[in-house]
Amino acid sequence: MVTCIDVAVAGGGPAGAFTARELACAGLSVLLIDPATRRPRLEGLGERVAQLLIAKGLGNALGAASDPLPRHVTWAGLTGTANGERLVRRHVFDEALRRAAIEAGAQTRQARLGRILSSDEQQGVVLKLTTGEEIRARLLIDARGRQTSTAQRLKGPQTLAIAGLATQAAGAAGTHVEATPEGWLWVAEDPGFGRWLQISVGADDLVGAGQAALRERMARFLSQDQLAGRFSDLVFQDPLIARSAGLVLAAPRLKLPVIPVGDAAVAIDPLSGHGLFWALSSALSAVPSVLTVLENVEKGSHLATRFYRDRVVETFWRQARTGRDFYRLETGLSGNPFWAERVSWPDDEPSHPTVFETSLHKRVVVESNRLVERDVLVTPQDPGGVAYVAGIPVGDLKPFFPSSALAQPPPGAPSPALKAAFGWLESRGLLHGSLSRTKQQQTKTRETA
Ligand SMILES: Cc1cc2nc3c(=O)[nH]c(=O)nc-3n(C[C@H](O)[C@H](O)[C@H](O)COP(=O)(O)OP(=O)(O)OC[C@H]3O[C@@H](n4cnc5c(N)ncnc54)[C@H](O)[C@@H]3O)c2cc1C
């Protein structure tokens, strides 16, 4: 028997579980497929993630995380305590998000997606699970994380993260990040979980294979002079966990009926601390894509493809350059192979390009949980672009731009929203002279398709 549903979600990590929950809340029939085989581990969870979860009514998932803790940093010759981060027990956190998906109405299968038997933009997908069950779905959300199998990938220098739980009890709750010649170290002290230690080294810097190789690499890292024997008595409880950790643009192009989210779209370098936020925010932006495509495959496909490309490709390059700048701060270590590779990739472009002139673009944006094409105004003050001012689409404000043929102000008193929009346009030097108090608009607006 074949199970037929609107959307199948392969992978029940944060990206997949959250997408499944949001789609089920939107009234779709959803099947979440995950083997539920996570090993206990700790990660850092930033306040943006906490706020997003609370805003989405998922504050109870924060039960898997500590309160914000101090984060001690030894980097670029400086030592200090920076922004706090929460310590999250990922196996408990992911389980809480999967439960939220079920409560919202998603079905689940404890299995793996084995094969995609057929895939067609109009007809959808037919999937074969490792249990032998076949699933027919109109769309597939690929949330298999770094285990996804896309052929086209763009990668930076590849990092291997080796981590484990120490037998020693945790010290005072908090985290510590430290740059060393061979890579960087993250120590998380969680009195209820233990002392978690993670090193990040070059992926090709491992001699041999298996646990013996991981233990040898960990011991070699911890014996560096800089660490001055601080970890000489450390013993690990369980087998060490090794994970690939470099930045990867896993799926640069959207090929419907498959929509990648989270690490399956862009796998994030843990140094950024941005991975969980990206997992949840990319899940959120998949929802309008799904709803738009299901309403009209042809039109929706065009919009979803552009929306995906703008978000995913931009995220990859911004993360690549922000990461490079962070590695560059550590000037004292740049002669070591791990650092030399990372300070020169991907290029010398700024992570946030400066915008010098105002321009108008056609972009795909989200409106009422659907994708639509709108005019977006990019200004030196708003480099990310603005599609609405005081709730009014920027396109509707074009008649009031300095370059328009407007001869007279609009009749009658402007509504409060229009008044607010005029104030905003004026602050950008973009209000027609006949409406402006300052009458000094010189700005030309370049229009692009
Ligand atoms: C070493 C390391 C440390 C990190 N530390 C942090 C940190 O401190 N803070 C932070 O914000 N981010 C951190 N990250 C990044 C963060 O872990 C990821 O960005 C996040 O887990 C991505 O979520 P996801 O749901 O996309 O993928 P994942 O969490 O990888 O989830 C993928 C899911 O898919 C399932 N799956 C795999 N194959 C199949 C299949 N065939 N069928 C069905 N299911 C399948 C897996 O079992 C898993 O449940 C770290 C990453 C690494 C590698």
Coordinates of C-alpha atoms and ligand atoms in Angstrom, one line a residue:
M1 CA 0.0 0.0 0.0
V2 CA 1.3 3.5 -0.9
T3 CA 0.7 6.3 1.6
C4 CA -0.3 9.6 -0.1
I5 CA 0.3 13.0 1.5
D6 CA 0.9 16.6 0.6
V7 CA 4.4 16.9 2.0
A8 CA 7.0 14.3 3.1
V9 CA 9.8 15.7 5.3
A10 CA 13.0 13.6 5.3
G11 CA 15.0 14.3 8.5
G12 CA 13.7 15.2 11.9
G13 CA 16.5 17.5 13.1
P14 CA 15.6 21.1 14.0
A15 CA 15.0 22.1 10.4
G16 CA 12.9 19.1 9.4
A17 CA 10.9 18.9 12.7
F18 CA 10.1 22.6 12.6
T19 CA 9.1 22.6 8.9
A20 CA 6.8 19.6 9.6
R21 CA 5.2 21.4 12.5
E22 CA 4.7 24.7 10.6
L23 CA 3.2 22.9 7.6
A24 CA 0.9 20.8 9.7
C25 CA -0.2 24.0 11.5
A26 CA -1.0 25.4 8.0
G27 CA -3.4 22.6 7.5
L28 CA -1.4 20.3 5.2
S29 CA -1.0 16.5 5.5
V30 CA 2.6 16.0 6.5
L31 CA 4.8 12.9 7.1
L32 CA 8.0 13.3 9.1
I33 CA 10.6 10.6 8.4
D34 CA 13.5 10.2 10.8
P35 CA 15.4 7.3 12.3
A36 CA 15.6 9.0 15.8
T37 CA 19.1 7.8 16.4
R38 CA 20.8 10.9 17.9
R39 CA 23.6 10.4 20.3
P40 CA 23.6 12.8 23.3
R41 CA 25.6 16.0 22.6
L42 CA 25.8 19.6 23.6
E43 CA 25.7 22.7 21.4
G44 CA 25.4 26.4 22.0
L45 CA 22.0 28.1 21.4
G46 CA 21.9 31.8 20.9
E47 CA 19.2 34.2 22.1
R48 CA 17.8 34.7 18.5
V49 CA 16.9 31.1 18.5
A50 CA 15.3 31.3 21.9
Q51 CA 13.3 34.3 20.9
L52 CA 12.1 32.7 17.7
L53 CA 11.0 29.5 19.5
I54 CA 9.1 31.6 22.1
A55 CA 7.5 33.7 19.3
K56 CA 6.4 30.4 17.6
G57 CA 4.8 29.0 20.8
L58 CA 7.7 26.5 21.2
G59 CA 9.2 27.9 24.4
N60 CA 8.9 24.4 26.0
A61 CA 11.7 23.2 23.7
L62 CA 14.0 25.5 25.7
G63 CA 13.5 23.0 28.5
A64 CA 16.4 21.1 26.7
A65 CA 18.6 24.2 27.2
S66 CA 20.2 26.0 30.1
D67 CA 19.7 29.6 30.9
P68 CA 22.1 31.9 29.1
L69 CA 25.7 31.3 30.4
P70 CA 28.9 33.3 30.2
R71 CA 31.0 32.6 27.1
H72 CA 34.8 33.0 27.8
V73 CA 36.8 33.7 24.6
T74 CA 40.6 33.4 24.0
W75 CA 41.0 34.6 20.5
A76 CA 43.3 37.1 18.7
G77 CA 45.4 37.6 21.8
L78 CA 42.4 38.8 23.8
T79 CA 40.8 37.1 26.7
G80 CA 37.3 38.1 27.8
T81 CA 33.7 37.1 28.5
A82 CA 31.4 37.7 25.6
N83 CA 27.7 37.3 25.0
G84 CA 26.1 34.5 26.8
E85 CA 24.9 31.3 25.1
R86 CA 22.6 28.6 26.3
L87 CA 23.8 25.0 26.3
V88 CA 21.3 22.8 24.5
R89 CA 21.1 19.0 24.7
R90 CA 20.5 18.4 21.1
H91 CA 19.0 14.9 21.4
V92 CA 16.3 16.2 23.9
F93 CA 15.8 19.4 21.9
D94 CA 15.2 17.6 18.6
E95 CA 12.8 15.2 20.3
A96 CA 10.8 18.1 21.7
L97 CA 10.5 19.7 18.2
R98 CA 9.4 16.3 16.7
R99 CA 6.8 16.0 19.4
A100 CA 5.6 19.5 18.6
A101 CA 5.2 18.4 14.9
I102 CA 3.1 15.4 16.0
E103 CA 0.9 17.6 18.2
A104 CA 0.3 19.9 15.3
G105 CA -1.0 16.9 13.3
A106 CA 2.1 15.5 11.4
Q107 CA 2.4 11.8 11.0
T108 CA 5.8 10.2 11.6
R109 CA 7.8 7.2 10.6
Q110 CA 10.8 6.0 12.5
A111 CA 12.8 5.1 9.4
R112 CA 15.2 6.5 6.8
L113 CA 14.5 7.7 3.4
G114 CA 16.1 4.9 1.4
R115 CA 15.5 6.0 -2.2
I116 CA 13.6 8.6 -4.3
L117 CA 11.9 6.3 -6.8
S118 CA 10.5 9.1 -8.9
S119 CA 10.6 12.9 -8.9
D120 CA 8.6 15.2 -11.1
E121 CA 7.7 18.8 -10.6
Q122 CA 4.0 18.2 -11.6
Q123 CA 3.5 14.7 -10.3
G124 CA 5.5 15.0 -7.0
V125 CA 7.7 12.3 -5.5
V126 CA 7.5 8.6 -4.8
L127 CA 9.8 7.6 -1.9
K128 CA 11.0 4.2 -0.6
L129 CA 11.7 4.1 3.1
T130 CA 14.2 1.7 4.7
T131 CA 11.2 -0.1 6.2
G132 CA 10.0 -0.9 2.7
E133 CA 7.1 1.4 2.8
E134 CA 6.3 3.6 -0.2
I135 CA 5.2 7.2 0.1
R136 CA 3.7 9.4 -2.6
A137 CA 4.0 13.2 -1.8
R138 CA 3.4 16.3 -3.8
L139 CA 6.6 17.9 -2.3
L140 CA 9.6 16.5 -0.5
I141 CA 11.4 18.7 2.2
D142 CA 15.0 17.5 2.3
A143 CA 16.1 18.0 5.9
R144 CA 18.7 15.2 6.1
G145 CA 21.4 17.7 7.2
R146 CA 24.9 17.0 6.1
Q147 CA 23.9 13.4 5.1
T148 CA 21.9 14.7 2.2
S149 CA 23.0 13.5 -1.2
T150 CA 23.2 16.4 -3.6
A151 CA 25.7 16.2 -6.5
Q152 CA 26.4 19.9 -6.8
R153 CA 28.3 21.3 -3.9
L154 CA 30.5 24.2 -3.2
K155 CA 32.8 23.8 -0.2
G156 CA 35.2 25.9 1.8
P157 CA 38.2 24.4 3.7
Q158 CA 36.8 21.3 5.3
T159 CA 36.9 21.0 9.1
L160 CA 36.6 17.9 11.3
A161 CA 35.1 18.3 14.7
I162 CA 35.9 15.7 17.3
A163 CA 34.0 15.8 20.5
G164 CA 33.3 13.8 23.6
L165 CA 32.1 13.9 27.2
A166 CA 34.8 13.8 29.9
T167 CA 34.6 11.5 32.9
Q168 CA 35.5 14.5 35.2
A169 CA 32.5 16.5 36.6
A170 CA 31.8 19.8 35.0
G171 CA 33.2 23.0 36.5
A172 CA 31.2 26.2 36.8
A173 CA 28.5 26.4 34.1
G174 CA 29.6 28.2 31.0
T175 CA 31.5 27.8 27.7
H176 CA 35.1 28.5 26.6
V177 CA 36.3 29.1 23.0
E178 CA 40.0 29.2 22.3
A179 CA 42.1 29.6 19.2
T180 CA 45.2 27.3 19.0
P181 CA 47.8 26.8 16.3
E182 CA 46.1 23.5 15.2
G183 CA 42.5 24.7 15.2
W184 CA 40.0 25.8 17.8
L185 CA 38.6 24.3 21.0
W186 CA 35.1 24.6 22.6
V187 CA 34.6 23.5 26.2
A188 CA 31.1 23.4 27.6
E189 CA 30.6 22.9 31.3
D190 CA 27.0 21.8 32.1
P191 CA 26.7 20.6 35.7
G192 CA 23.6 18.4 34.8
F193 CA 25.2 16.9 31.7
G194 CA 29.0 17.0 32.2
R195 CA 32.1 18.5 30.7
W196 CA 31.9 18.5 26.9
L197 CA 35.0 19.1 24.8
Q198 CA 35.1 19.7 21.1
I199 CA 38.1 20.4 18.8
S200 CA 38.0 21.6 15.2
V201 CA 40.9 20.7 13.0
G202 CA 41.7 20.3 9.3
A203 CA 39.7 17.4 7.9
D204 CA 42.8 15.9 6.3
D205 CA 44.7 16.1 9.6
L206 CA 43.8 12.6 10.8
V207 CA 46.2 9.7 10.8
G208 CA 44.4 6.4 10.3
A209 CA 40.7 5.7 10.9
G210 CA 38.3 4.8 13.7
Q211 CA 38.3 5.5 17.4
A212 CA 42.0 5.0 17.8
A213 CA 42.7 7.8 15.2
L214 CA 40.2 10.1 16.8
R215 CA 41.7 9.6 20.2
E216 CA 45.2 10.1 18.9
R217 CA 44.1 13.4 17.2
M218 CA 42.4 14.6 20.3
A219 CA 45.4 13.8 22.5
R220 CA 47.8 15.5 20.0
F221 CA 45.6 18.6 20.0
L222 CA 45.4 18.8 23.8
S223 CA 49.1 18.4 24.2
Q224 CA 49.9 21.7 22.4
D225 CA 52.2 24.0 24.4
Q226 CA 49.6 26.7 24.5
L227 CA 47.2 24.6 26.5
A228 CA 50.0 24.0 29.0
G229 CA 48.8 20.7 30.3
R230 CA 45.4 22.0 31.2
F231 CA 43.8 18.9 29.8
S232 CA 46.5 16.3 30.6
D233 CA 44.2 14.4 33.1
L234 CA 41.2 14.4 30.8
V235 CA 39.5 11.0 30.1
F236 CA 36.6 10.6 27.8
Q237 CA 33.5 8.5 28.7
D238 CA 32.0 7.3 25.5
P239 CA 33.4 6.8 22.0
L240 CA 34.4 10.2 20.6
I241 CA 32.0 11.7 18.0
A242 CA 33.5 12.9 14.7
R243 CA 31.5 15.2 12.5
S244 CA 32.3 17.1 9.3
A245 CA 32.0 20.8 10.1
G246 CA 33.0 23.0 7.2
L247 CA 30.8 25.4 5.4
V248 CA 29.0 23.7 2.4
L249 CA 26.6 25.1 -0.2
A250 CA 24.9 21.7 -0.5
A251 CA 22.0 22.6 -2.8
P252 CA 22.6 25.9 -4.7
R253 CA 19.6 25.5 -7.0
L254 CA 16.0 24.5 -6.1
K255 CA 14.8 21.5 -8.2
L256 CA 11.2 21.0 -7.4
P257 CA 9.5 18.9 -6.1
V258 CA 12.4 18.8 -3.6
I259 CA 13.0 21.8 -1.2
P260 CA 16.2 21.6 0.9
V261 CA 16.2 23.2 4.4
G262 CA 18.8 23.7 7.1
D263 CA 22.2 22.0 6.6
A264 CA 20.8 20.1 3.6
A265 CA 20.7 23.6 1.8
V266 CA 23.7 25.3 3.5
A267 CA 25.7 23.4 6.1
I268 CA 27.0 26.0 8.6
D269 CA 30.5 26.1 10.2
P270 CA 30.0 25.7 14.0
L271 CA 32.3 28.6 14.6
S272 CA 29.5 31.0 13.5
G273 CA 27.1 29.7 16.2
H274 CA 24.5 30.4 13.4
G275 CA 23.6 26.7 12.6
L276 CA 20.4 26.4 14.7
F277 CA 19.1 29.8 13.7
W278 CA 19.6 29.0 10.0
A279 CA 17.9 25.6 10.5
L280 CA 14.8 27.2 12.0
S281 CA 14.7 30.3 9.8
S282 CA 15.2 28.3 6.6
A283 CA 12.4 26.0 7.8
L284 CA 10.1 29.1 8.3
S285 CA 10.9 30.4 4.8
A286 CA 10.1 27.0 3.2
V287 CA 6.5 27.3 4.4
P288 CA 5.4 30.1 2.0
S289 CA 7.2 28.3 -0.8
V290 CA 5.3 25.0 -0.2
L291 CA 1.9 26.8 0.1
T292 CA 2.6 28.8 -3.1
V293 CA 3.7 25.8 -5.1
L294 CA 0.8 23.6 -4.0
E295 CA -1.7 26.3 -5.1
N296 CA -0.2 26.7 -8.6
V297 CA 2.8 24.5 -9.5
E298 CA 3.9 26.5 -12.6
K299 CA 3.7 30.0 -11.1
G300 CA 4.8 28.9 -7.7
S301 CA 7.8 27.0 -9.1
H302 CA 9.1 30.2 -10.7
L303 CA 8.7 32.3 -7.5
A304 CA 10.0 29.5 -5.2
T305 CA 13.2 29.0 -7.3
R306 CA 14.1 32.7 -7.2
F307 CA 13.2 33.1 -3.5
Y308 CA 15.4 30.0 -2.6
R309 CA 18.3 31.2 -4.7
D310 CA 18.3 34.6 -3.2
R311 CA 18.2 33.3 0.4
V312 CA 20.4 30.2 0.2
V313 CA 23.2 31.5 -2.0
E314 CA 23.4 34.8 -0.1
T315 CA 23.5 33.0 3.2
F316 CA 26.4 30.8 2.0
W317 CA 28.6 33.7 0.8
R318 CA 27.8 35.9 3.8
Q319 CA 28.7 33.0 6.2
A320 CA 31.9 32.3 4.2
R321 CA 33.1 35.9 4.4
T322 CA 32.0 36.5 8.0
G323 CA 33.8 33.3 9.0
R324 CA 37.0 34.3 7.1
D325 CA 36.9 37.7 8.9
F326 CA 36.7 36.0 12.2
Y327 CA 39.7 33.7 11.4
R328 CA 41.5 36.8 10.2
L329 CA 41.2 38.5 13.6
E330 CA 43.6 35.8 14.9
T331 CA 46.7 37.3 13.2
G332 CA 49.2 35.6 15.4
L333 CA 48.3 32.1 14.1
S334 CA 47.8 32.8 10.4
G335 CA 51.2 31.1 9.5
N336 CA 49.8 27.7 10.6
P337 CA 48.2 25.5 7.9
F338 CA 44.7 25.4 9.6
W339 CA 44.5 29.2 9.7
A340 CA 46.3 30.0 6.5
E341 CA 43.7 28.1 4.5
R342 CA 40.8 29.8 6.3
V343 CA 41.9 33.4 6.2
S344 CA 42.2 33.3 2.4
W345 CA 38.9 31.6 1.5
P346 CA 36.7 32.5 -0.3
D347 CA 38.0 35.9 -1.5
D348 CA 38.7 39.4 -0.3
E349 CA 35.1 40.7 -0.8
P350 CA 33.5 42.4 2.2
S351 CA 31.0 40.2 4.1
H352 CA 28.4 43.0 4.0
P353 CA 28.9 45.0 0.8
T354 CA 28.4 48.8 1.1
V355 CA 25.6 50.2 -0.9
F356 CA 26.4 53.6 -2.4
E357 CA 23.3 54.4 -4.5
T358 CA 19.6 53.8 -4.2
S359 CA 18.1 51.3 -6.6
L360 CA 14.8 49.6 -7.1
H361 CA 14.6 45.8 -7.8
K362 CA 12.0 43.2 -8.5
R363 CA 12.3 40.5 -5.8
V364 CA 10.3 37.6 -4.4
V365 CA 9.0 38.3 -0.9
V366 CA 6.6 36.7 1.6
E367 CA 3.2 38.3 1.9
S368 CA 0.4 36.5 3.9
N369 CA 2.5 33.4 4.0
R370 CA 2.7 33.2 0.1
L371 CA 5.4 34.2 -2.3
V372 CA 4.8 37.3 -4.4
E373 CA 7.0 39.5 -6.6
R374 CA 7.3 43.0 -5.3
D375 CA 9.4 46.2 -5.8
V376 CA 12.2 46.3 -3.3
L377 CA 14.1 49.5 -2.5
V378 CA 17.8 49.2 -1.7
T379 CA 19.3 52.3 -0.1
P380 CA 22.7 53.0 1.6
Q381 CA 20.7 52.9 4.9
D382 CA 18.8 49.7 4.0
P383 CA 21.3 47.5 2.1
G384 CA 19.1 44.4 2.7
G385 CA 16.2 46.1 0.8
V386 CA 12.8 47.3 1.9
A387 CA 9.5 46.0 0.3
Y388 CA 7.0 47.7 2.6
V389 CA 7.0 51.1 4.3
A390 CA 4.4 51.5 7.1
G391 CA 2.7 48.4 5.6
I392 CA 2.5 50.0 2.1
P393 CA 4.2 48.1 -0.7
V394 CA 7.1 50.2 -2.0
G395 CA 5.8 49.9 -5.5
D396 CA 2.7 51.8 -4.5
L397 CA 4.9 54.7 -3.3
K398 CA 6.7 55.1 -6.7
P399 CA 4.4 58.0 -7.7
F400 CA 5.9 60.0 -4.8
F401 CA 9.5 59.4 -5.7
P402 CA 11.5 62.5 -6.8
S403 CA 11.9 61.1 -10.3
S404 CA 8.1 60.7 -10.8
A405 CA 5.9 63.1 -12.8
L406 CA 3.9 64.0 -9.7
A407 CA 2.9 67.7 -10.0
Q408 CA 0.5 68.0 -7.1
P409 CA 0.3 66.4 -3.7
P410 CA -2.4 63.7 -3.5
P411 CA -5.9 65.2 -2.7
G412 CA -7.1 65.3 0.9
A413 CA -5.2 64.5 4.1
P414 CA -2.9 61.5 3.8
S415 CA -3.7 58.5 5.9
P416 CA -1.5 57.9 9.0
A417 CA 0.3 55.1 7.1
L418 CA 0.9 57.3 4.1
K419 CA 2.1 60.1 6.4
A420 CA 4.5 57.7 8.0
A421 CA 5.7 56.5 4.6
F422 CA 6.3 60.0 3.5
G423 CA 8.4 60.6 6.6
W424 CA 10.4 57.5 5.8
L425 CA 10.9 58.5 2.1
E426 CA 11.9 62.0 3.2
S427 CA 14.5 60.5 5.6
R428 CA 16.0 58.7 2.6
G429 CA 15.9 61.8 0.3
L430 CA 13.3 60.0 -1.8
L431 CA 10.2 62.1 -1.4
H432 CA 9.0 64.2 -4.4
G433 CA 9.9 67.9 -4.0
S434 CA 6.2 69.0 -4.0
L435 CA 5.6 66.8 -0.9
S436 CA 8.8 67.3 1.0
R437 CA 9.3 69.9 3.7
T438 CA 13.0 70.1 2.9
K439 CA 12.6 70.3 -1.0
Q440 CA 16.2 69.0 -1.3
Q441 CA 15.7 65.7 -3.1
Q442 CA 18.6 65.1 -5.4
T443 CA 18.6 61.3 -5.3
K444 CA 18.1 59.4 -8.5
T445 CA 16.6 56.0 -8.2
R446 CA 18.0 53.3 -10.5
E447 CA 15.4 50.7 -11.5
T448 CA 16.4 47.1 -12.2
A449 CA 14.3 44.1 -13.2
Ligands
LIG1 C1 30.6 19.8 15.4 C2 29.4 20.8 15.2 C3 29.1 21.6 16.3 C4 28.0 22.5 16.1 N1 27.8 23.4 17.1 C5 26.7 24.3 16.9 C6 26.4 25.2 18.0 O1 27.1 25.3 19.0 N2 25.4 26.1 17.7 C7 24.7 26.1 16.6 O2 23.7 26.9 16.4 N3 25.0 25.2 15.6 C8 26.0 24.3 15.7 N4 26.3 23.4 14.7 C9 25.4 23.4 13.5 C10 24.1 22.7 13.8 O3 24.4 21.4 14.4 C11 23.4 22.4 12.5 O4 23.4 23.6 11.7 C12 22.0 21.9 12.7 O5 22.0 20.7 13.4 C13 21.3 21.7 11.4 O6 20.0 21.2 11.6 P1 19.3 20.3 10.5 O7 18.0 19.9 11.0 O8 19.4 20.9 9.1 O9 20.3 19.0 10.3 P2 20.6 17.9 11.4 O10 20.5 18.4 12.8 O11 21.8 17.2 11.0 O12 19.4 16.8 11.3 C14 19.3 15.9 10.2 C15 18.3 14.8 10.6 O13 18.1 14.0 9.4 C16 18.2 12.7 9.8 N5 18.5 11.9 8.6 C17 19.7 11.7 8.0 N6 19.6 10.9 6.9 C18 18.3 10.6 6.8 C19 17.5 9.8 5.9 N7 18.1 9.2 4.9 N8 16.2 9.7 6.1 C20 15.6 10.3 7.2 N9 16.3 11.1 8.1 C21 17.6 11.2 7.9 C22 19.2 12.6 10.9 O14 19.0 11.5 11.7 C23 18.9 13.9 11.7 O15 17.9 13.7 12.6 C24 27.3 22.5 14.9 C25 27.6 21.6 13.9 C26 28.7 20.8 14.0 C27 29.0 19.8 12.9

